[in-house]
Tab-separated table of C-alpha atoms in Angstrom:
chain	number	residue	atom	x	y	z
A	18	MET	CA	0.007	-0.087	-0.088
A	19	ARG	CA	2.944	2.011	0.987
A	20	LYS	CA	4.695	1.562	-2.441
A	21	LEU	CA	1.540	2.072	-4.389
A	22	LEU	CA	0.933	5.583	-2.649
A	23	ILE	CA	4.535	6.406	-3.090
A	24	SER	CA	4.228	5.597	-6.964
A	25	LEU	CA	0.835	7.969	-7.339
A	26	LEU	CA	2.600	10.629	-5.537
A	27	ALA	CA	5.129	10.312	-7.611
A	28	VAL	CA	3.154	10.185	-11.493
A	29	GLY	CA	1.154	13.269	-9.696
A	30	PHE	CA	4.577	15.382	-9.133
A	31	VAL	CA	5.571	14.232	-13.363
A	32	LEU	CA	2.127	15.310	-13.992
A	33	ALA	CA	2.244	18.607	-12.265
A	34	MET	CA	5.462	19.379	-14.062
A	35	THR	CA	4.487	18.272	-17.439
A	36	LEU	CA	0.700	19.778	-17.676
A	37	PRO	CA	1.391	23.135	-18.169
A	38	VAL	CA	2.716	22.322	-21.368
A	39	TRP	CA	-0.952	21.755	-22.256
A	40	ALA	CA	-2.394	25.110	-21.468
A	41	ILE	CA	-3.297	23.737	-17.625
A	42	ASP	CA	-4.204	25.779	-15.121
A	43	HIS	CA	-3.354	24.819	-11.241
A	44	GLU	CA	-4.733	25.926	-7.937
A	45	PHE	CA	-2.936	25.056	-4.790
A	46	GLY	CA	-4.248	25.504	-1.066
A	47	GLY	CA	-4.446	23.973	2.365
A	48	TYR	CA	-5.423	23.674	5.935
A	49	TRP	CA	-3.523	23.457	9.209
A	50	ARG	CA	-4.095	22.921	12.618
A	51	SER	CA	-2.248	21.474	15.465
A	52	ARG	CA	-3.950	21.614	18.917
A	53	ALA	CA	-3.717	20.534	22.708
A	54	VAL	CA	-6.948	19.900	24.963
A	55	MET	CA	-7.194	18.717	28.337
A	56	GLN	CA	-11.119	17.328	29.059
A	57	LYS	CA	-11.721	16.171	32.643
A	58	ASP	CA	-14.814	13.975	34.439
A	59	PHE	CA	-16.679	13.743	30.629
A	60	SER	CA	-18.075	10.768	32.673
A	61	GLY	CA	-20.107	13.029	34.827
A	62	ASN	CA	-18.513	11.175	37.974
A	63	ASP	CA	-15.037	11.412	39.479
A	64	THR	CA	-13.641	8.020	38.184
A	65	GLY	CA	-11.825	9.670	35.507
A	66	ALA	CA	-12.886	7.254	33.220
A	67	GLN	CA	-12.993	9.906	30.034
A	68	ASP	CA	-10.833	11.726	31.512
A	69	PHE	CA	-8.029	12.728	28.124
A	70	GLN	CA	-5.332	15.405	27.713
A	71	ALA	CA	-3.564	15.290	24.388
A	72	ALA	CA	-2.360	17.109	21.273
A	73	ASP	CA	-2.680	16.726	17.903
A	74	MET	CA	-2.476	18.011	14.004
A	75	ARG	CA	-4.454	18.061	11.331
A	76	THR	CA	-2.806	18.833	7.580
A	77	ARG	CA	-4.985	19.338	4.529
A	78	LEU	CA	-3.889	19.696	0.979
A	79	PHE	CA	-5.716	20.853	-2.050
A	80	TYR	CA	-5.019	20.627	-5.924
A	81	THR	CA	-7.546	21.354	-8.803
A	82	ALA	CA	-6.482	21.015	-12.681
A	83	VAL	CA	-8.449	23.773	-13.982
A	84	PHE	CA	-8.918	22.794	-17.460
A	85	SER	CA	-11.376	25.647	-18.653
A	86	GLU	CA	-14.136	27.495	-16.859
A	87	ASP	CA	-16.423	24.667	-17.159
A	88	PHE	CA	-14.018	21.632	-16.280
A	89	LYS	CA	-11.894	21.144	-13.073
A	90	PHE	CA	-10.385	18.316	-11.382
A	91	VAL	CA	-10.375	18.661	-7.977
A	92	ASN	CA	-8.332	17.007	-4.863
A	93	GLN	CA	-8.148	17.028	-1.020
A	94	PHE	CA	-5.844	14.954	0.582
A	95	GLU	CA	-5.547	14.704	4.174
A	96	PHE	CA	-2.901	13.877	7.066
A	97	ASN	CA	-4.168	13.364	10.971
A	98	VAL	CA	-1.858	12.836	13.940
A	99	THR	CA	-1.894	12.492	17.253
A	100	TRP	CA	1.417	13.482	18.841
A	101	GLY	CA	3.026	10.372	20.562
A	102	ASP	CA	1.069	7.943	18.728
A	103	VAL	CA	3.752	5.693	17.552
A	104	ASN	CA	1.112	3.614	15.356
A	105	ASN	CA	0.200	6.315	13.099
A	106	GLY	CA	3.016	8.502	12.760
A	107	GLY	CA	3.267	10.546	15.758
A	108	GLY	CA	6.049	8.667	17.498
A	109	ILE	CA	9.865	9.308	17.285
A	110	GLY	CA	10.503	9.301	13.447
A	111	THR	CA	6.999	10.225	12.543
A	112	ASP	CA	7.039	7.335	10.263
A	113	GLY	CA	3.047	6.257	9.935
A	114	THR	CA	1.084	3.813	7.444
A	115	ASN	CA	-2.371	4.850	8.514
A	116	ILE	CA	-2.597	8.814	8.118
A	117	PHE	CA	-2.802	9.633	4.847
A	118	ARG	CA	-6.348	10.290	3.089
A	119	ILE	CA	-7.642	11.016	0.333
A	120	LYS	CA	-10.927	13.104	1.203
A	121	ASN	CA	-11.949	14.415	-2.045
A	122	SER	CA	-11.379	13.553	-5.887
A	123	TYR	CA	-14.072	14.641	-8.329
A	124	ALA	CA	-14.607	15.867	-12.009
A	125	ASN	CA	-16.526	19.235	-11.899
A	126	PHE	CA	-17.978	20.194	-14.907
A	127	ASN	CA	-20.579	22.173	-17.314
A	128	LEU	CA	-22.667	21.162	-19.764
A	129	GLY	CA	-25.026	24.041	-20.585
A	130	PRO	CA	-26.776	25.106	-17.549
A	131	VAL	CA	-26.159	21.879	-15.862
A	132	ASN	CA	-23.027	21.359	-13.307
A	133	PHE	CA	-22.018	17.783	-12.422
A	134	LEU	CA	-19.810	16.485	-9.803
A	135	VAL	CA	-18.672	13.115	-10.097
A	136	GLY	CA	-16.349	11.188	-7.601
A	137	LEU	CA	-15.539	11.636	-3.871
A	138	GLN	CA	-17.127	14.736	-2.853
A	139	TYR	CA	-18.396	17.009	0.004
A	140	ARG	CA	-21.835	18.240	0.696
A	141	VAL	CA	-23.708	19.617	3.798
A	142	LEU	CA	-27.621	19.270	3.809
A	143	ASN	CA	-29.743	20.889	6.180
A	144	ARG	CA	-27.085	22.451	8.080
A	145	GLY	CA	-25.417	19.078	9.232
A	146	PHE	CA	-28.526	18.068	10.624
A	147	LEU	CA	-28.764	15.695	7.864
A	148	PHE	CA	-25.465	15.160	6.298
A	149	ASP	CA	-22.398	16.717	6.429
A	150	ASP	CA	-19.588	14.635	4.932
A	151	ASP	CA	-18.000	13.225	2.093
A	152	PHE	CA	-19.369	10.825	-0.243
A	153	ALA	CA	-18.797	8.664	-3.427
A	154	GLY	CA	-21.276	9.603	-5.628
A	155	ILE	CA	-22.738	11.953	-8.321
A	156	ALA	CA	-24.785	15.637	-8.008
A	157	VAL	CA	-26.235	16.436	-10.890
A	158	THR	CA	-27.312	20.482	-10.634
A	159	TYR	CA	-29.418	22.679	-12.627
A	160	LYS	CA	-28.817	26.112	-12.027
A	161	GLY	CA	-31.603	29.116	-13.155
A	162	SER	CA	-30.976	33.163	-12.562
A	163	ASN	CA	-32.255	32.672	-8.553
A	164	TYR	CA	-32.521	29.316	-8.297
A	165	SER	CA	-30.991	25.982	-8.227
A	166	ILE	CA	-31.961	22.340	-8.502
A	167	PRO	CA	-29.237	19.366	-7.474
A	168	PHE	CA	-30.109	15.687	-7.536
A	169	ILE	CA	-27.544	13.586	-5.440
A	170	TRP	CA	-27.265	10.132	-5.514
A	171	MET	CA	-24.925	8.914	-2.447
A	172	LYS	CA	-23.353	5.470	-2.792
A	173	ALA	CA	-23.232	4.151	1.272
A	174	TYR	CA	-22.454	0.931	1.100
A	175	GLU	CA	-21.332	-1.646	-1.790
A	176	GLY	CA	-22.664	-5.146	-1.689
A	177	GLY	CA	-19.661	-6.677	-3.598
A	178	TYR	CA	-19.339	-9.765	-6.046
A	179	GLY	CA	-22.054	-12.681	-5.837
A	180	ASN	CA	-25.186	-13.780	-6.200
A	181	ASP	CA	-27.646	-11.404	-4.902
A	182	LYS	CA	-25.010	-9.030	-3.081
A	183	ASN	CA	-26.750	-6.343	-4.949
A	184	ASP	CA	-29.362	-7.005	-2.227
A	185	ASN	CA	-26.793	-5.282	0.098
A	186	ASP	CA	-26.379	-2.220	-1.465
A	187	VAL	CA	-27.729	0.687	0.301
A	188	ASP	CA	-27.792	4.163	-1.282
A	189	TYR	CA	-28.766	7.432	-0.213
A	190	TYR	CA	-31.016	9.932	-2.864
A	191	VAL	CA	-31.447	13.435	-2.398
A	192	LEU	CA	-33.522	16.038	-4.265
A	193	LYS	CA	-32.604	19.566	-2.946
A	194	PRO	CA	-33.606	22.926	-4.519
A	195	THR	CA	-32.543	26.450	-3.557
A	196	PHE	CA	-34.347	29.575	-4.344
A	197	ALA	CA	-33.577	32.776	-3.572
A	198	MET	CA	-35.855	36.147	-3.310
A	199	GLY	CA	-33.860	38.889	-2.199
A	200	ALA	CA	-32.510	38.472	1.475
A	201	PHE	CA	-34.653	35.671	1.948
A	202	SER	CA	-33.722	31.928	0.638
A	203	VAL	CA	-35.603	28.583	0.962
A	204	THR	CA	-33.848	25.029	0.501
A	205	PRO	CA	-36.900	21.909	0.055
A	206	THR	CA	-35.056	19.081	0.814
A	207	VAL	CA	-36.357	15.415	0.313
A	208	ALA	CA	-34.059	12.769	0.833
A	209	TYR	CA	-34.731	8.725	0.655
A	210	ILE	CA	-32.569	6.258	1.912
A	211	TYR	CA	-33.228	2.707	0.412
A	212	SER	CA	-31.882	-0.922	0.596
A	213	LYS	CA	-33.095	-4.197	0.112
A	214	ASP	CA	-31.070	-6.046	3.003
A	215	ALA	CA	-29.311	-3.525	4.709
A	216	SER	CA	-27.944	-6.164	7.297
A	217	LYS	CA	-24.100	-6.160	5.956
A	218	TRP	CA	-23.640	-2.448	6.861
A	219	PRO	CA	-22.145	-1.997	10.071
A	220	MET	CA	-24.821	1.254	10.294
A	221	THR	CA	-27.681	-1.247	9.933
A	222	THR	CA	-26.919	-4.402	11.052
A	223	GLY	CA	-30.381	-5.063	12.769
A	224	ASN	CA	-32.277	-4.321	9.329
A	225	LYS	CA	-32.951	-5.685	6.368
A	226	ALA	CA	-35.229	-3.823	4.024
A	227	VAL	CA	-34.951	-0.091	4.576
A	228	ASN	CA	-37.128	2.608	3.064
A	229	ALA	CA	-36.905	5.667	4.716
A	230	TYR	CA	-37.026	9.147	3.938
A	231	PHE	CA	-36.277	12.833	5.003
A	232	VAL	CA	-38.459	15.586	3.962
A	233	GLY	CA	-38.170	19.496	5.236
A	234	ALA	CA	-36.336	22.650	4.340
A	235	ASP	CA	-34.234	25.212	5.046
A	236	ALA	CA	-35.022	28.859	5.356
A	237	ASP	CA	-32.551	31.861	5.826
A	238	MET	CA	-33.084	35.755	5.253
A	239	THR	CA	-30.342	38.445	6.330
A	240	PHE	CA	-31.041	41.520	7.228
A	241	GLY	CA	-28.917	44.830	7.978
A	242	ALA	CA	-24.927	43.758	8.094
A	243	GLY	CA	-23.945	40.589	9.621
A	244	SER	CA	-27.362	40.030	10.964
A	245	LYS	CA	-29.408	37.116	9.865
A	246	ALA	CA	-32.122	34.633	10.960
A	247	TRP	CA	-32.592	30.831	10.045
A	248	PHE	CA	-34.780	27.527	10.349
A	249	THR	CA	-34.690	23.976	9.535
A	250	GLY	CA	-37.314	21.595	9.941
A	251	LEU	CA	-37.384	18.003	8.933
A	252	TYR	CA	-39.542	14.822	9.236
A	253	GLU	CA	-37.988	11.225	8.718
A	254	GLY	CA	-40.621	8.128	8.136
A	255	GLY	CA	-40.691	4.827	6.230
A	256	SER	CA	-40.038	1.868	7.460
A	257	ALA	CA	-37.461	-1.054	8.337
A	258	ASP	CA	-37.811	-4.744	8.023
A	259	LEU	CA	-36.147	-6.428	11.015
A	260	ILE	CA	-33.489	-9.374	11.199
A	261	THR	CA	-35.685	-10.992	14.018
A	262	GLY	CA	-39.028	-10.567	12.370
A	263	GLY	CA	-41.559	-8.036	11.758
A	264	SER	CA	-41.483	-4.431	10.900
A	265	VAL	CA	-41.016	-1.055	12.687
A	266	ASP	CA	-42.837	2.382	11.513
A	267	ILE	CA	-40.406	5.174	11.399
A	268	LYS	CA	-42.224	8.456	12.812
A	269	ALA	CA	-39.121	11.435	13.936
A	270	TYR	CA	-38.633	14.813	13.191
A	271	LEU	CA	-36.138	17.427	13.843
A	272	LEU	CA	-36.768	21.169	14.457
A	273	ALA	CA	-33.823	23.997	14.588
A	274	ILE	CA	-33.814	27.735	14.454
A	275	GLY	CA	-31.221	30.258	15.244
A	276	GLY	CA	-29.892	33.608	14.374
A	277	THR	CA	-27.429	36.748	15.047
A	278	TYR	CA	-27.579	40.399	15.407
A	279	GLN	CA	-25.015	42.682	14.876
A	280	MET	CA	-24.670	45.585	16.529
A	281	GLY	CA	-21.070	47.681	15.648
A	282	ALA	CA	-18.295	45.751	17.155
A	283	PHE	CA	-20.587	43.129	19.298
A	284	ASP	CA	-23.213	40.372	17.851
A	285	VAL	CA	-25.968	38.540	20.067
A	286	HIS	CA	-26.393	34.845	18.432
A	287	GLY	CA	-28.498	32.104	19.869
A	288	GLN	CA	-30.025	28.860	18.802
A	289	GLY	CA	-31.826	26.219	19.532
A	290	PHE	CA	-33.283	22.482	18.319
A	291	TRP	CA	-35.532	19.747	19.268
A	292	ALA	CA	-34.668	16.142	17.648
A	293	THR	CA	-37.049	13.216	18.825
A	294	GLY	CA	-36.262	10.208	20.744
A	295	ASP	CA	-37.681	6.954	21.281
A	296	ASP	CA	-40.876	6.566	23.090
A	297	ARG	CA	-40.846	3.425	25.008
A	298	SER	CA	-44.303	2.880	25.131
A	299	THR	CA	-44.564	2.395	21.333
A	300	LYS	CA	-43.507	0.110	18.728
A	301	ASP	CA	-42.499	2.970	16.367
A	302	ALA	CA	-39.039	3.980	15.827
A	303	GLU	CA	-39.513	7.828	16.865
A	304	ALA	CA	-35.529	8.655	17.334
A	305	PHE	CA	-34.200	11.272	14.779
A	306	PHE	CA	-31.591	8.623	13.507
A	307	VAL	CA	-29.590	9.160	9.817
A	308	PRO	CA	-27.408	5.941	9.542
A	309	ARG	CA	-24.298	7.740	8.483
A	310	GLY	CA	-23.338	11.347	7.377
A	311	GLN	CA	-24.673	13.513	9.977
A	312	MET	CA	-22.821	15.992	12.108
A	313	TYR	CA	-23.817	18.711	13.662
A	314	TYR	CA	-21.138	20.686	16.142
A	315	TRP	CA	-22.685	22.796	18.844
A	316	ALA	CA	-21.530	23.396	22.309
A	317	GLU	CA	-18.244	22.695	23.556
A	318	ILE	CA	-18.454	19.869	25.981
A	319	MET	CA	-21.998	18.495	25.050
A	320	GLY	CA	-21.668	18.738	21.237
A	321	TYR	CA	-17.950	18.929	20.235
A	322	GLY	CA	-17.497	22.454	19.893
A	323	LEU	CA	-13.791	23.144	18.269
A	324	PHE	CA	-12.201	19.799	20.030
A	325	ASP	CA	-14.212	16.934	18.618
A	326	ASN	CA	-12.880	13.752	20.109
A	327	GLN	CA	-16.041	13.021	22.324
A	328	ALA	CA	-18.413	14.379	24.220
A	329	SER	CA	-19.946	14.306	27.804
A	330	ALA	CA	-21.618	10.995	29.256
A	331	LYS	CA	-25.394	10.433	27.348
A	332	SER	CA	-24.904	13.827	24.852
A	333	CYS	CA	-25.791	12.787	21.520
A	334	ALA	CA	-22.606	14.366	20.809
A	335	ASP	CA	-23.051	15.602	16.938
A	336	LYS	CA	-25.157	13.086	15.913
A	337	ILE	CA	-28.408	15.165	16.953
A	338	SER	CA	-30.974	12.946	18.039
A	339	ASN	CA	-33.184	12.480	21.502
A	340	VAL	CA	-32.207	15.988	22.672
A	341	LYS	CA	-33.937	19.344	23.228
A	342	ALA	CA	-31.102	22.603	23.266
A	343	ALA	CA	-30.859	26.070	23.484
A	344	SER	CA	-28.308	28.635	23.796
A	345	ILE	CA	-27.601	32.141	23.689
A	346	GLY	CA	-24.052	34.095	23.235
A	347	MET	CA	-22.557	37.190	22.385
A	348	GLY	CA	-19.547	38.003	20.519
A	349	TYR	CA	-17.048	41.014	20.852
A	350	LYS	CA	-14.404	42.091	18.302
A	351	ALA	CA	-12.222	44.130	20.078
A	352	THR	CA	-9.923	44.567	17.054
A	353	ASP	CA	-9.184	43.089	13.788
A	354	LYS	CA	-7.244	40.827	15.244
A	355	LEU	CA	-8.832	39.955	18.758
A	356	SER	CA	-12.480	38.625	18.771
A	357	PHE	CA	-14.070	36.965	22.102
A	358	LYS	CA	-17.065	34.541	22.257
A	359	ALA	CA	-19.186	33.862	24.877
A	360	ASP	CA	-22.463	30.636	24.509
A	361	LEU	CA	-24.471	29.597	27.674
A	362	TRP	CA	-26.431	26.218	26.601
A	363	TYR	CA	-28.689	24.331	28.309
A	364	ALA	CA	-29.839	20.586	27.174
A	365	GLU	CA	-31.785	17.650	28.261
A	366	LEU	CA	-32.918	14.510	26.693
A	367	ALA	CA	-36.274	14.690	24.588
A	368	GLU	CA	-37.250	11.019	26.309
A	369	ALA	CA	-35.622	10.204	29.839
A	370	ASP	CA	-33.702	7.557	30.026
A	371	THR	CA	-34.764	4.176	32.208
A	372	LYS	CA	-34.306	5.534	35.517
A	373	GLY	CA	-36.481	8.769	34.214
A	374	ASN	CA	-33.300	10.811	33.909
A	375	LYS	CA	-33.309	13.961	31.335
A	376	ILE	CA	-31.584	17.011	32.305
A	377	LEU	CA	-27.538	16.959	30.373
A	378	GLY	CA	-26.820	19.972	32.489
A	379	THR	CA	-26.209	24.001	31.642
A	380	GLU	CA	-22.529	24.893	29.892
A	381	ILE	CA	-21.013	28.032	28.919
A	382	ASP	CA	-18.136	28.094	26.650
A	383	MET	CA	-15.499	30.827	26.039
A	384	ARG	CA	-13.061	31.313	23.362
A	385	MET	CA	-10.701	33.734	22.232
A	386	THR	CA	-9.114	33.889	18.720
A	387	TYR	CA	-6.067	36.051	17.682
A	388	ALA	CA	-4.625	36.409	14.699
A	389	LEU	CA	-0.704	36.307	15.507
A	390	MET	CA	-0.198	37.232	11.665
A	391	LYS	CA	-2.038	36.848	8.240
A	392	ASN	CA	-3.850	34.118	8.351
A	393	LEU	CA	-2.400	32.504	11.400
A	394	ASN	CA	-4.881	32.147	14.102
A	395	LEU	CA	-4.976	31.119	17.519
A	396	ASP	CA	-7.889	29.650	19.762
A	397	LEU	CA	-7.984	29.235	23.338
A	398	VAL	CA	-10.808	27.781	24.835
A	399	ALA	CA	-12.567	26.998	28.148
A	400	ALA	CA	-16.008	25.237	29.148
A	401	TYR	CA	-17.877	24.101	31.955
A	402	LEU	CA	-20.984	22.224	32.335
A	403	TRP	CA	-22.782	22.138	35.557
A	404	ALA	CA	-24.119	18.436	34.908
A	405	GLY	CA	-27.747	17.127	35.083
A	406	SER	CA	-29.018	13.983	36.407
A	407	GLY	CA	-29.038	13.042	32.606
A	408	THR	CA	-24.903	13.316	32.652
A	409	TYR	CA	-24.021	11.870	36.272
A	410	SER	CA	-23.145	7.951	36.166
A	411	GLY	CA	-22.841	6.570	39.385
A	412	ALA	CA	-21.603	7.962	42.397
A	413	GLY	CA	-18.957	10.501	42.885
A	414	GLU	CA	-20.708	13.033	40.654
A	415	ALA	CA	-18.280	15.485	39.509
A	416	ASN	CA	-19.117	18.546	36.517
A	417	PRO	CA	-16.890	18.093	33.082
A	418	TYR	CA	-14.909	21.321	32.273
A	419	GLU	CA	-12.230	21.554	28.824
A	420	LEU	CA	-9.298	24.108	28.424
A	421	GLY	CA	-7.932	23.992	24.997
A	422	ALA	CA	-5.692	25.937	22.154
A	423	GLN	CA	-5.625	25.825	18.571
A	424	LEU	CA	-3.150	26.836	16.248
A	425	SER	CA	-4.435	26.982	12.479
A	426	PHE	CA	-3.447	28.436	9.193
A	427	SER	CA	-4.916	28.406	5.618
A	428	PHE	CA	-3.851	29.526	2.243
């Protein structure tokens, strides 16, 4: 595998040296971050079961071959390493075998008013409440004067070769038009997840036939300089056959709202969301659930925040389900280089746990961002959670807290 990677990189460099003869433009860019974090009592007790202290690094390199205004070949490569991880490039010698990733590699071309993205690509659906990830597939978008209509096919799982192996395929199909009307835009969404037998995909091992759909919309409005309001609503329906026999009806929903009001150097911002959980008194599947691809970051401790390695006990983290959460916050841009942000969060389970506990807690998050120089930023984060009964686990109750720093730049 390593020899193959070296060969591919060598071919890429040769092409980069020779392609200009063919009048092809080359665009290079990237992103780098290095961060350190200390997380204490995330288990909700004083056992230290989830205590964590480490430093890590991420590098992303972008390369695009521009053949014309209507044809591009886009690539994104990623390297991740935890400092001191001797198996993955973080130890002495920094040799690793599992740190290189191909995140994106796709053709981007236009045929008249229709745009095609074919290959490994990135997509956000409904702010991440539905999807925010990379995937293999095709996106076909018709672009009008003040609207666009994309159809997206994502290949979530390939069943492979053999008799009836195609039955194990899992596919996402999405229709997501956007209509802009001045300061207001609306994006209806229809998504469908289908598999004749989803039991082989690790995300849906307990199911056979899956017929799940999502219907909803995003709405956005801007007013004034830097002020905006937004709304997202999603209903999840359909059915799934169980390997153990029988089937379940899917009946779930998610509602979210937020906004920012800008007042010179100050801003006031807030958001809230509610995603259903399973009501154990019924046989329906009522927890809002996306098998793979959902990613929405919110509070630093309960919702991943800047340091996305873990969340406090019993929180849904970035997979928004069975939760009610709301925040209010303020930002202040002291100078062109220095800014501050503070947020107060409250969250609870939408459906209580087996012991009747619901409250996850009240969290305060504080962040300072300072531009050390052009493109080079330093972020300092401090967060504390007054944990509720929905977070506590056993005796020795303790409130989680987090301290962290991140250095980052892009080019």
